[in-house]
Amino acid sequence: MKLLKLSILLMIVCSSSLLSEGRVSGNFVTEGQYYQQDSSIGTTEFPKEMAVQGYLNVRYNIDNFEFGLRYEAYRPPLLGIDARFENSGFPFLFGTYRSDLVDVTAGNFYEQFGSGLILRTYEEKALGVDNSLNGVRVNLRPDDGIELTGLMGTMREFWSQSNSIIRGAKTKIYLDQYTDIFGDNGVSLEGGIISKYEEDQENFYNLPENVFAYYLRSSFMGDNFSFDAEYSYKINDPTSLNNFSYNTGEGLLLSGSYYTDGLGISLDFHRADNMDFRAERAATGNVLNMNFIPPLTKQHTYRLTSLYPFATQLVGELGIQADLTYKFSPESALGGEYGTTVSINYSRVHGLDSTKTNEFLYESDFFAFGDRLFYQDLNFEISKRWSDDLKTNVSFLSQIYDKDVAENGWAPVIGKVNSNIAILDVTYRLSETHALKMDVEHIWSTQDSSLKTQDFVNGNWVMALFELTISPHYFISFSDEYNYGNKFEASQVHYYNGSFAYVTGNTRLQMSYGRQRSGIICVGGVCRFVPASNGLYFNVTNAF
């Protein structure tokens, strides 16, 4: 850490004479919460009543060079964020040189190969995820239609680095740059490899020290049609997460879309088999993930739709999704004066159809759906503007959610949860500067197994939110969630919350007070558990 601080100081001193010529930019975020014990919602014991975390990003650009650093502090982290983040320092520091031919980065960086099937490093503060690489990356552009990338580094693990070394390379070729046979359509081919080296210190299993993976991807983009196909392969990588299976891993993504005036249709298929890929084989949870399988299901944003969110099962799943959106044109019978948009989405995810052949291997039919249904979602949405001042959004969802797979480590505790959700979202503009938003939601749910221990999530819920916007500075909201249908009467409580936000220029200040129910939150198909809490929350953000 002393060497890192010395390097930062040296960079600042060396750059100080050039500050008048370069450009400094960045942002900072600070958030915290004062916690109160609330047995009625099942709060846990808090090691500290107050939690504060934040970070500061600073970037300096001059000519072909860019330097950057990030300071982070977790004192301690908010509930739900891994406690191993508790510390402060400079975990992110880099320097980049850019020209028409080459980009060279030394230090910390984020990278993604294709859709992320074999490599995706990124930062998502809401999930407590940061798996940046620390090393060297080179991007080459020898021609307008060719991109080459090579990298080597170690992965961030809280305030240290992984014990493994990650090396990789990828190539992308834009075929439409070299021939006229594709017309105005965009056509590209892409492929890459990743190698992870980690010493085998296991006494019982003979584990591979070099784990190799590759991917191939092709894309077609036309005037009203697009298609993507991506395949990935990973050699055997036995870990406790896959029960020390010596099967190889495979992933397949197929996606096609058709769009024209007022109409959009998309069809998706994906398969993931033994594709949990970690920088260290002993890692669990959201720690040291090297890859990412894009979620197949629709990512809902309303409050009660987050009760049963589904995360991609990297050990193995197979699914399909279909989405249709149609806008009835203005002045038509169903469009009215402003038009009406209707969306229908369906997704279904199963386990794999596999048969165990011995203690360490299994067979799986590539395109066969397994008997176990993980998740199903059928949802309808109608969006309509009724006047210059009034617009509405009505949604209805019907879902099946295997809670044992998604949350209970496959233990037969709950079984499947069947739910139906209705949502009415209304926004009315009161004046040029004032607008009122109302969001009312209800969920009806049943589950396979009867509950024997207290549970704060089961049963029917109702939620209402009211938000007043006073442009351009003020936002005031109040919401209440009530699980009136909980089997345990003592768990039927109101989760109230009031919030105030002030925005001026590039600065936003928010303060809220109320209860947070326990549950799973997901961002882009990656999820984490959030414990119940009650108290005062604040957030300050600024960009410069």
Coordinates of C-alpha atoms in Angstrom, one line a residue:
M1 CA 0.0 0.0 0.0
K2 CA 2.9 2.4 0.7
L3 CA 4.3 1.7 -2.7
L4 CA 0.9 2.4 -4.3
K5 CA 0.6 5.7 -2.4
L6 CA 4.1 6.7 -3.5
S7 CA 3.2 6.0 -7.1
I8 CA 0.1 8.1 -6.9
L9 CA 2.1 11.0 -5.3
L10 CA 4.8 10.7 -8.0
M11 CA 2.2 10.8 -10.8
I12 CA 0.6 13.9 -9.3
V13 CA 3.9 15.7 -8.9
C14 CA 5.0 14.8 -12.5
S15 CA 1.6 16.0 -13.9
S16 CA 1.3 19.2 -11.8
S17 CA 3.3 21.3 -14.3
L18 CA 1.0 20.2 -17.1
L19 CA -2.4 20.8 -15.4
S20 CA -2.9 24.1 -17.1
E21 CA -2.8 22.3 -20.5
G22 CA -4.7 19.2 -19.6
R23 CA -8.2 18.5 -18.5
V24 CA -9.3 17.1 -15.1
S25 CA -12.7 15.3 -14.7
G26 CA -14.3 12.9 -12.3
N27 CA -17.0 12.3 -9.8
F28 CA -17.6 11.3 -6.2
V29 CA -20.3 9.5 -4.4
T30 CA -20.9 9.3 -0.6
E31 CA -23.8 7.3 0.9
G32 CA -24.5 6.1 4.4
Q33 CA -27.2 4.9 6.7
Y34 CA -28.0 5.2 10.4
Y35 CA -29.6 1.8 11.5
Q36 CA -32.3 1.3 14.0
Q37 CA -33.2 -2.1 15.5
D38 CA -36.7 -3.2 14.3
S39 CA -37.7 -6.7 15.4
S40 CA -41.0 -6.4 13.6
I41 CA -39.2 -6.7 10.2
G42 CA -36.5 -9.1 11.4
T43 CA -33.4 -6.8 11.4
T44 CA -30.1 -8.3 12.3
E45 CA -27.7 -7.2 14.9
F46 CA -25.6 -4.3 13.6
P47 CA -21.9 -4.3 14.4
K48 CA -22.1 -0.5 14.1
E49 CA -25.1 1.8 14.1
M50 CA -23.7 4.0 11.3
A51 CA -22.3 2.8 8.0
V52 CA -20.7 5.1 5.4
Q53 CA -19.1 4.3 2.1
G54 CA -18.0 6.4 -0.9
Y55 CA -15.5 6.8 -3.6
L56 CA -13.8 9.6 -5.7
N57 CA -12.8 9.1 -9.3
V58 CA -10.3 11.5 -10.8
R59 CA -9.1 11.5 -14.5
Y60 CA -6.5 13.7 -16.1
N61 CA -6.2 13.9 -19.9
I62 CA -3.4 15.6 -21.9
D63 CA -2.7 15.0 -25.5
N64 CA -2.5 11.2 -26.1
F65 CA -2.3 10.4 -22.4
E66 CA -4.9 9.7 -19.7
F67 CA -4.2 9.0 -16.0
G68 CA -6.8 8.0 -13.4
L69 CA -7.3 6.9 -9.9
R70 CA -10.1 6.0 -7.5
Y71 CA -10.2 6.4 -3.8
E72 CA -12.7 4.2 -1.9
A73 CA -13.7 4.1 1.7
Y74 CA -16.0 1.7 3.5
R75 CA -16.3 2.6 7.2
P76 CA -18.1 0.1 7.3
P77 CA -19.9 -0.9 4.1
L78 CA -23.7 -0.7 4.0
L79 CA -25.6 -3.8 5.0
G80 CA -25.7 -6.4 2.2
I81 CA -22.2 -5.3 0.9
D82 CA -19.5 -7.8 1.7
A83 CA -17.9 -6.9 5.0
R84 CA -14.5 -7.7 3.5
F85 CA -14.7 -4.3 1.8
E86 CA -14.3 -2.5 5.1
N87 CA -11.1 -0.4 4.6
S88 CA -10.0 2.6 2.6
G89 CA -7.4 3.3 0.0
F90 CA -6.6 3.5 -3.7
P91 CA -7.6 0.2 -5.4
F92 CA -7.8 1.6 -8.9
L93 CA -4.9 3.4 -10.6
F94 CA -4.0 3.5 -14.3
G95 CA -2.2 5.2 -17.1
T96 CA -3.2 5.0 -20.8
Y97 CA -1.5 6.1 -24.0
R98 CA -3.8 6.4 -27.1
S99 CA -3.0 6.9 -30.8
D100 CA -4.7 6.0 -34.1
L101 CA -2.9 2.6 -34.1
V102 CA -2.6 1.5 -30.5
D103 CA -3.9 2.0 -27.0
V104 CA -1.7 0.8 -24.1
T105 CA -3.0 0.7 -20.5
A106 CA -0.9 -0.1 -17.4
G107 CA -2.5 -0.5 -14.0
N108 CA -6.2 -1.3 -13.4
F109 CA -8.8 -1.7 -16.1
Y110 CA -12.1 -3.3 -17.1
E111 CA -12.5 -5.6 -20.2
Q112 CA -15.2 -7.7 -21.8
F113 CA -14.7 -10.4 -24.5
G114 CA -17.9 -10.7 -26.6
S115 CA -21.0 -10.9 -24.5
G116 CA -18.9 -11.8 -21.5
L117 CA -19.1 -15.6 -21.7
I118 CA -15.4 -16.1 -20.9
L119 CA -14.4 -12.7 -19.6
R120 CA -16.2 -9.7 -18.2
T121 CA -14.7 -7.4 -15.6
Y122 CA -16.8 -4.5 -14.3
E123 CA -17.9 -2.4 -11.4
E124 CA -21.4 -2.3 -9.9
K125 CA -21.6 -0.6 -6.5
A126 CA -25.2 -1.6 -5.9
L127 CA -24.1 -5.3 -5.9
G128 CA -20.7 -4.8 -4.2
V129 CA -19.0 -6.1 -7.3
D130 CA -15.6 -4.9 -8.6
N131 CA -13.4 -7.5 -10.4
S132 CA -11.0 -5.1 -12.2
L133 CA -7.8 -6.5 -13.6
N134 CA -4.4 -5.1 -12.6
G135 CA -1.8 -5.5 -15.3
V136 CA -1.3 -4.5 -18.9
R137 CA -3.7 -4.3 -21.9
V138 CA -2.8 -3.5 -25.5
N139 CA -5.4 -2.6 -28.2
L140 CA -4.3 -2.5 -31.8
R141 CA -6.2 -1.1 -34.8
P142 CA -3.9 -2.0 -37.8
D143 CA -6.8 -1.3 -40.2
D144 CA -10.3 0.3 -40.0
G145 CA -11.9 -3.2 -40.0
I146 CA -9.7 -5.0 -37.5
E147 CA -9.4 -4.7 -33.7
L148 CA -6.8 -6.7 -31.7
T149 CA -6.6 -6.9 -27.9
G150 CA -4.1 -8.6 -25.6
L151 CA -4.0 -8.5 -21.8
M152 CA -2.4 -10.0 -18.7
G153 CA -3.1 -9.3 -15.1
T154 CA -4.5 -10.4 -11.7
M155 CA -8.1 -9.8 -10.5
R156 CA -9.1 -7.5 -7.6
E157 CA -10.2 -9.3 -4.5
F158 CA -11.4 -6.6 -2.1
W159 CA -8.1 -5.0 -1.0
S160 CA -5.8 -7.5 -2.5
Q161 CA -5.3 -9.4 -5.8
S162 CA -6.1 -12.9 -6.8
N163 CA -3.5 -15.7 -6.6
S164 CA -4.0 -16.5 -10.2
I165 CA -2.7 -14.9 -13.4
I166 CA -5.2 -14.2 -16.2
R167 CA -4.0 -13.9 -19.8
G168 CA -6.1 -13.4 -22.9
A169 CA -6.4 -12.1 -26.5
K170 CA -9.3 -11.3 -28.8
T171 CA -9.8 -10.3 -32.5
K172 CA -12.7 -8.6 -34.1
I173 CA -13.1 -8.2 -37.9
Y174 CA -15.7 -6.1 -39.6
L175 CA -16.2 -8.0 -42.8
D176 CA -18.4 -5.2 -44.4
Q177 CA -15.3 -3.0 -44.5
Y178 CA -13.6 -5.4 -47.1
T179 CA -16.4 -6.4 -49.4
D180 CA -19.6 -4.9 -51.0
I181 CA -21.5 -8.2 -51.0
F182 CA -23.2 -7.3 -47.7
G183 CA -24.4 -4.0 -49.0
D184 CA -25.1 -1.5 -46.2
N185 CA -25.4 -4.3 -43.6
G186 CA -22.9 -4.6 -40.8
V187 CA -21.3 -8.0 -40.5
S188 CA -18.5 -8.9 -38.0
L189 CA -16.7 -12.0 -36.7
E190 CA -15.1 -12.1 -33.3
G191 CA -13.1 -14.6 -31.3
G192 CA -10.8 -14.8 -28.3
I193 CA -9.1 -16.9 -25.7
I194 CA -8.5 -16.7 -21.9
S195 CA -6.1 -18.6 -19.8
K196 CA -6.2 -18.7 -16.0
Y197 CA -3.1 -20.0 -14.1
E198 CA -3.6 -21.1 -10.5
E199 CA -1.4 -23.5 -8.6
D200 CA -3.0 -26.8 -7.5
Q201 CA -2.7 -27.0 -3.7
E202 CA -5.4 -29.7 -3.3
N203 CA -4.3 -33.0 -1.9
F204 CA -7.2 -35.2 -3.1
Y205 CA -8.2 -33.9 -6.5
N206 CA -5.9 -33.6 -9.5
L207 CA -6.9 -30.1 -10.5
P208 CA -5.9 -28.3 -13.7
E209 CA -3.5 -25.4 -13.1
N210 CA -4.1 -23.8 -16.5
V211 CA -7.8 -23.4 -17.3
F212 CA -8.3 -22.4 -20.9
A213 CA -11.4 -21.0 -22.5
Y214 CA -12.4 -19.6 -25.9
Y215 CA -15.3 -18.0 -27.6
L216 CA -16.5 -17.3 -31.2
R217 CA -19.1 -14.7 -32.2
S218 CA -20.7 -13.5 -35.4
S219 CA -23.0 -10.5 -35.8
F220 CA -25.3 -9.3 -38.6
M221 CA -26.9 -5.9 -38.5
G222 CA -29.3 -4.9 -41.3
D223 CA -31.9 -2.2 -41.9
N224 CA -34.6 -4.0 -40.1
F225 CA -33.1 -7.3 -38.9
S226 CA -30.2 -8.3 -36.7
F227 CA -28.8 -11.6 -35.6
D228 CA -26.1 -12.6 -33.1
A229 CA -24.6 -16.0 -32.3
E230 CA -21.9 -16.7 -29.7
Y231 CA -20.4 -20.0 -28.5
S232 CA -17.9 -20.5 -25.7
Y233 CA -16.0 -23.5 -24.4
K234 CA -14.0 -24.0 -21.2
I235 CA -11.9 -27.0 -20.2
N236 CA -12.7 -28.9 -17.0
D237 CA -12.4 -26.7 -13.9
P238 CA -13.5 -28.7 -10.8
T239 CA -14.6 -26.6 -7.8
S240 CA -16.9 -27.0 -4.9
L241 CA -19.5 -24.9 -6.8
N242 CA -19.9 -27.6 -9.5
N243 CA -19.4 -30.5 -7.1
F244 CA -15.9 -31.1 -8.5
S245 CA -17.2 -32.0 -11.9
Y246 CA -14.6 -32.7 -14.6
N247 CA -17.0 -31.9 -17.4
T248 CA -16.0 -29.2 -19.8
G249 CA -18.1 -26.0 -19.9
E250 CA -20.1 -24.7 -22.8
G251 CA -22.2 -21.6 -23.5
L252 CA -24.4 -20.7 -26.4
L253 CA -26.3 -17.4 -27.1
L254 CA -28.6 -17.0 -30.1
S255 CA -30.5 -13.7 -30.6
G256 CA -32.5 -12.4 -33.5
S257 CA -34.5 -9.2 -33.9
Y258 CA -36.9 -7.8 -36.5
Y259 CA -38.0 -4.2 -36.3
T260 CA -40.0 -1.9 -38.6
D261 CA -42.3 1.1 -38.2
G262 CA -44.2 0.5 -34.9
L263 CA -43.2 -3.2 -34.6
G264 CA -40.3 -4.9 -32.9
I265 CA -39.9 -8.7 -32.4
S266 CA -37.0 -10.5 -30.8
L267 CA -36.3 -14.2 -30.1
D268 CA -33.5 -15.4 -27.8
F269 CA -32.1 -18.7 -26.8
H270 CA -29.2 -19.5 -24.4
R271 CA -27.6 -22.5 -22.9
A272 CA -25.0 -22.5 -20.1
D273 CA -23.4 -25.7 -18.9
N274 CA -20.7 -25.7 -16.2
M275 CA -19.7 -22.1 -17.0
D276 CA -19.0 -20.8 -13.5
F277 CA -15.5 -19.3 -14.2
R278 CA -13.5 -17.9 -11.2
A279 CA -10.1 -16.3 -10.8
E280 CA -9.7 -18.6 -7.8
R281 CA -11.4 -22.0 -7.6
A282 CA -12.3 -21.6 -3.9
A283 CA -14.2 -18.3 -4.5
T284 CA -18.0 -18.2 -3.9
G285 CA -20.8 -15.7 -4.2
N286 CA -20.1 -12.6 -6.3
V287 CA -16.4 -12.8 -5.6
L288 CA -13.7 -13.2 -8.4
N289 CA -16.2 -14.0 -11.2
M290 CA -14.3 -13.9 -14.5
N291 CA -17.3 -14.3 -16.8
F292 CA -21.0 -13.3 -17.2
I293 CA -23.9 -15.0 -18.9
P294 CA -26.4 -12.3 -20.0
P295 CA -29.8 -12.8 -18.5
L296 CA -32.4 -14.3 -20.7
T297 CA -35.4 -13.0 -18.7
K298 CA -36.8 -9.5 -18.8
Q299 CA -35.2 -7.2 -16.2
H300 CA -38.2 -5.7 -14.4
T301 CA -37.8 -2.3 -12.6
Y302 CA -41.0 -2.0 -10.5
R303 CA -40.8 -2.6 -6.8
L304 CA -42.9 -5.7 -6.2
T305 CA -41.4 -7.4 -9.4
S306 CA -38.1 -7.5 -7.4
L307 CA -39.6 -10.0 -4.8
Y308 CA -38.7 -12.9 -7.0
P309 CA -35.9 -11.9 -9.4
F310 CA -34.1 -14.6 -11.3
A311 CA -30.3 -14.8 -11.7
T312 CA -28.5 -16.9 -14.3
Q313 CA -27.6 -20.3 -13.1
L314 CA -24.0 -20.7 -14.3
V315 CA -23.8 -24.3 -13.2
G316 CA -26.4 -25.1 -15.9
E317 CA -29.6 -23.8 -17.5
L318 CA -31.3 -23.6 -20.9
G319 CA -33.9 -21.1 -21.8
I320 CA -35.9 -19.1 -24.4
Q321 CA -37.3 -15.6 -24.6
A322 CA -39.7 -13.9 -27.0
D323 CA -40.5 -10.2 -27.0
L324 CA -43.0 -8.3 -29.1
T325 CA -43.6 -4.6 -29.0
Y326 CA -46.2 -2.8 -31.2
K327 CA -47.1 0.9 -31.3
F328 CA -50.6 1.7 -32.6
S329 CA -50.1 4.9 -34.5
P330 CA -51.7 8.2 -33.4
E331 CA -55.2 8.9 -34.7
S332 CA -55.8 5.1 -35.2
A333 CA -58.7 3.4 -33.4
L334 CA -56.5 2.0 -30.6
G335 CA -53.8 4.6 -30.8
G336 CA -55.9 7.6 -30.0
E337 CA -54.4 11.1 -30.3
Y338 CA -50.9 10.2 -29.1
G339 CA -50.5 6.5 -29.9
T340 CA -50.5 3.4 -27.7
T341 CA -47.6 1.0 -27.1
V342 CA -48.3 -2.7 -26.3
S343 CA -45.5 -5.1 -25.2
I344 CA -45.7 -8.8 -24.6
N345 CA -42.8 -10.8 -23.2
Y346 CA -42.4 -14.5 -22.4
S347 CA -39.4 -16.3 -21.0
R348 CA -38.9 -19.8 -19.7
V349 CA -35.7 -21.3 -18.1
H350 CA -35.1 -25.0 -17.3
G351 CA -32.3 -27.0 -15.9
L352 CA -30.3 -29.2 -18.2
D353 CA -31.3 -32.7 -19.2
S354 CA -28.3 -34.5 -17.8
T355 CA -27.4 -37.9 -16.5
K356 CA -24.6 -38.6 -14.1
T357 CA -22.2 -41.3 -15.5
N358 CA -19.8 -41.4 -12.5
E359 CA -18.7 -39.4 -9.5
F360 CA -17.1 -36.7 -11.5
L361 CA -18.8 -36.7 -15.0
Y362 CA -22.2 -36.4 -16.5
E363 CA -23.8 -36.4 -20.0
S364 CA -26.1 -33.8 -21.3
D365 CA -28.2 -33.5 -24.4
F366 CA -27.2 -30.1 -25.8
F367 CA -30.6 -28.8 -26.9
A368 CA -32.9 -30.8 -24.5
F369 CA -34.8 -29.0 -21.7
G370 CA -34.5 -30.7 -18.3
D371 CA -37.6 -31.6 -16.3
R372 CA -37.0 -29.0 -13.7
L373 CA -38.5 -25.6 -14.4
F374 CA -36.4 -22.8 -12.9
Y375 CA -38.3 -19.7 -13.9
Q376 CA -41.2 -18.7 -16.2
D377 CA -42.4 -15.1 -16.8
L378 CA -45.3 -14.0 -19.0
N379 CA -45.9 -10.2 -18.9
F380 CA -48.0 -7.6 -20.7
E381 CA -47.5 -3.9 -20.7
I382 CA -49.6 -1.1 -22.2
S383 CA -48.2 2.5 -22.3
K384 CA -50.4 5.4 -23.3
R385 CA -50.3 9.1 -23.3
W386 CA -53.8 10.5 -22.9
S387 CA -53.0 14.2 -23.1
D388 CA -50.1 16.6 -22.9
D389 CA -50.3 16.2 -19.2
L390 CA -51.4 12.6 -18.5
K391 CA -49.7 9.3 -19.3
T392 CA -50.2 5.8 -17.9
N393 CA -48.5 2.4 -17.9
V394 CA -50.4 -0.7 -17.0
S395 CA -48.6 -4.0 -16.5
F396 CA -49.6 -7.6 -15.6
L397 CA -47.1 -10.4 -14.9
S398 CA -47.6 -14.1 -14.2
Q399 CA -44.5 -15.8 -12.9
I400 CA -43.2 -19.2 -11.6
Y401 CA -40.1 -19.0 -9.5
D402 CA -38.1 -21.9 -8.1
K403 CA -37.0 -20.4 -4.9
D404 CA -34.9 -23.4 -3.9
V405 CA -32.7 -23.1 -7.0
A406 CA -32.5 -19.3 -6.9
E407 CA -32.0 -18.7 -3.1
N408 CA -31.7 -21.9 -1.1
G409 CA -28.8 -23.7 -2.7
W410 CA -31.1 -26.4 -4.2
A411 CA -32.2 -27.5 -0.7
P412 CA -35.9 -28.6 -0.8
V413 CA -37.3 -25.9 1.4
I414 CA -39.9 -23.9 -0.4
G415 CA -40.3 -25.3 -3.9
K416 CA -41.8 -23.1 -6.5
V417 CA -43.5 -19.7 -5.9
N418 CA -46.4 -18.9 -8.3
S419 CA -47.2 -15.2 -8.5
N420 CA -49.4 -12.7 -10.4
I421 CA -48.6 -9.0 -10.3
A422 CA -50.7 -6.0 -11.4
I423 CA -49.2 -2.5 -11.8
L424 CA -50.7 0.9 -12.5
D425 CA -48.2 3.7 -13.1
V426 CA -49.7 7.2 -13.6
T427 CA -47.8 10.5 -14.3
Y428 CA -49.7 13.8 -14.4
R429 CA -48.1 17.1 -15.1
L430 CA -49.7 19.7 -12.8
S431 CA -47.9 22.7 -14.3
E432 CA -44.7 23.5 -16.3
T433 CA -42.6 22.8 -13.2
H434 CA -44.7 20.4 -11.1
A435 CA -45.5 16.7 -11.9
L436 CA -47.1 14.0 -9.8
K437 CA -46.4 10.3 -10.2
M438 CA -48.5 7.5 -8.7
D439 CA -47.5 3.8 -8.7
V440 CA -49.8 1.2 -7.3
E441 CA -48.8 -2.5 -7.3
H442 CA -50.3 -5.8 -6.0
I443 CA -48.9 -9.3 -6.0
W444 CA -50.8 -12.5 -5.4
S445 CA -48.5 -15.4 -4.6
T446 CA -48.6 -19.0 -3.4
Q447 CA -45.9 -21.6 -2.9
D448 CA -45.5 -25.3 -3.0
S449 CA -44.4 -26.0 0.6
S450 CA -46.0 -24.8 3.8
L451 CA -43.9 -22.5 6.0
K452 CA -42.8 -23.7 9.4
T453 CA -40.5 -20.8 10.3
Q454 CA -41.1 -17.1 10.1
D455 CA -40.8 -15.6 6.7
F456 CA -41.3 -11.9 5.8
V457 CA -41.7 -12.4 2.0
N458 CA -44.4 -15.0 1.5
G459 CA -48.1 -14.2 0.6
N460 CA -49.8 -11.2 -1.0
W461 CA -48.4 -7.7 -1.0
V462 CA -49.7 -4.3 -1.9
M463 CA -47.5 -1.2 -2.6
A464 CA -48.2 2.4 -3.3
L465 CA -45.8 5.2 -4.2
F466 CA -46.5 8.9 -4.7
E467 CA -43.7 11.2 -6.0
L468 CA -43.8 15.0 -6.6
T469 CA -41.3 16.5 -8.9
I470 CA -40.7 20.3 -8.7
S471 CA -38.5 21.0 -11.7
P472 CA -35.6 21.5 -11.9
H473 CA -34.4 20.9 -8.3
Y474 CA -36.8 19.0 -6.0
F475 CA -38.1 15.4 -5.8
I476 CA -40.3 14.3 -2.9
S477 CA -41.7 10.8 -2.6
F478 CA -43.5 8.5 -0.1
S479 CA -44.1 4.8 -0.5
D480 CA -45.5 1.9 1.6
E481 CA -45.3 -1.8 1.0
Y482 CA -47.6 -4.0 3.0
N483 CA -47.4 -7.8 3.1
Y484 CA -51.0 -8.2 4.4
G485 CA -51.2 -11.8 3.1
N486 CA -48.2 -13.2 5.1
K487 CA -49.0 -16.5 6.7
F488 CA -47.5 -15.2 10.0
E489 CA -49.6 -12.3 11.4
A490 CA -46.6 -10.9 13.3
S491 CA -44.9 -10.5 9.9
Q492 CA -47.7 -8.5 8.4
V493 CA -46.0 -5.1 8.6
H494 CA -45.9 -1.8 6.6
Y495 CA -42.6 -1.0 4.9
Y496 CA -42.9 2.8 4.7
N497 CA -40.3 5.1 3.2
G498 CA -40.1 8.8 2.7
S499 CA -37.5 10.4 0.4
F500 CA -36.3 13.9 -0.5
A501 CA -33.8 14.8 -3.2
Y502 CA -32.3 18.1 -4.4
V503 CA -30.5 18.5 -7.7
T504 CA -28.4 21.5 -8.7
G505 CA -26.0 21.5 -11.6
N506 CA -24.0 18.2 -11.4
T507 CA -24.8 17.7 -7.7
R508 CA -27.5 15.5 -6.3
L509 CA -28.4 15.2 -2.6
Q510 CA -30.9 12.6 -1.4
M511 CA -32.2 11.7 2.1
S512 CA -34.7 9.0 3.0
Y513 CA -36.1 7.4 6.1
G514 CA -37.9 4.2 6.5
R515 CA -37.9 0.4 6.3
Q516 CA -36.2 -1.8 3.8
R517 CA -37.5 -5.4 3.4
S518 CA -35.1 -8.3 3.2
G519 CA -34.8 -9.9 -0.2
I520 CA -32.8 -10.3 -3.4
I521 CA -31.8 -7.4 -5.6
C522 CA -30.5 -7.9 -9.1
V523 CA -28.7 -5.8 -11.7
G524 CA -28.4 -7.2 -15.2
G525 CA -29.0 -10.8 -14.0
V526 CA -26.4 -10.7 -11.1
C527 CA -28.0 -10.7 -7.7
R528 CA -27.2 -10.3 -4.0
F529 CA -29.1 -10.6 -0.7
V530 CA -30.1 -7.4 1.2
P531 CA -31.0 -7.8 4.8
A532 CA -33.9 -6.0 6.4
S533 CA -33.1 -2.5 7.8
N534 CA -34.7 0.6 9.3
G535 CA -33.2 4.0 9.5
L536 CA -32.0 7.2 7.9
Y537 CA -30.2 7.0 4.5
F538 CA -28.4 9.7 2.7
N539 CA -26.6 10.0 -0.7
V540 CA -24.5 12.7 -2.2
T541 CA -23.2 12.6 -5.8
N542 CA -21.3 15.1 -7.9
A543 CA -19.6 15.1 -11.3
F544 CA -16.9 17.6 -12.3

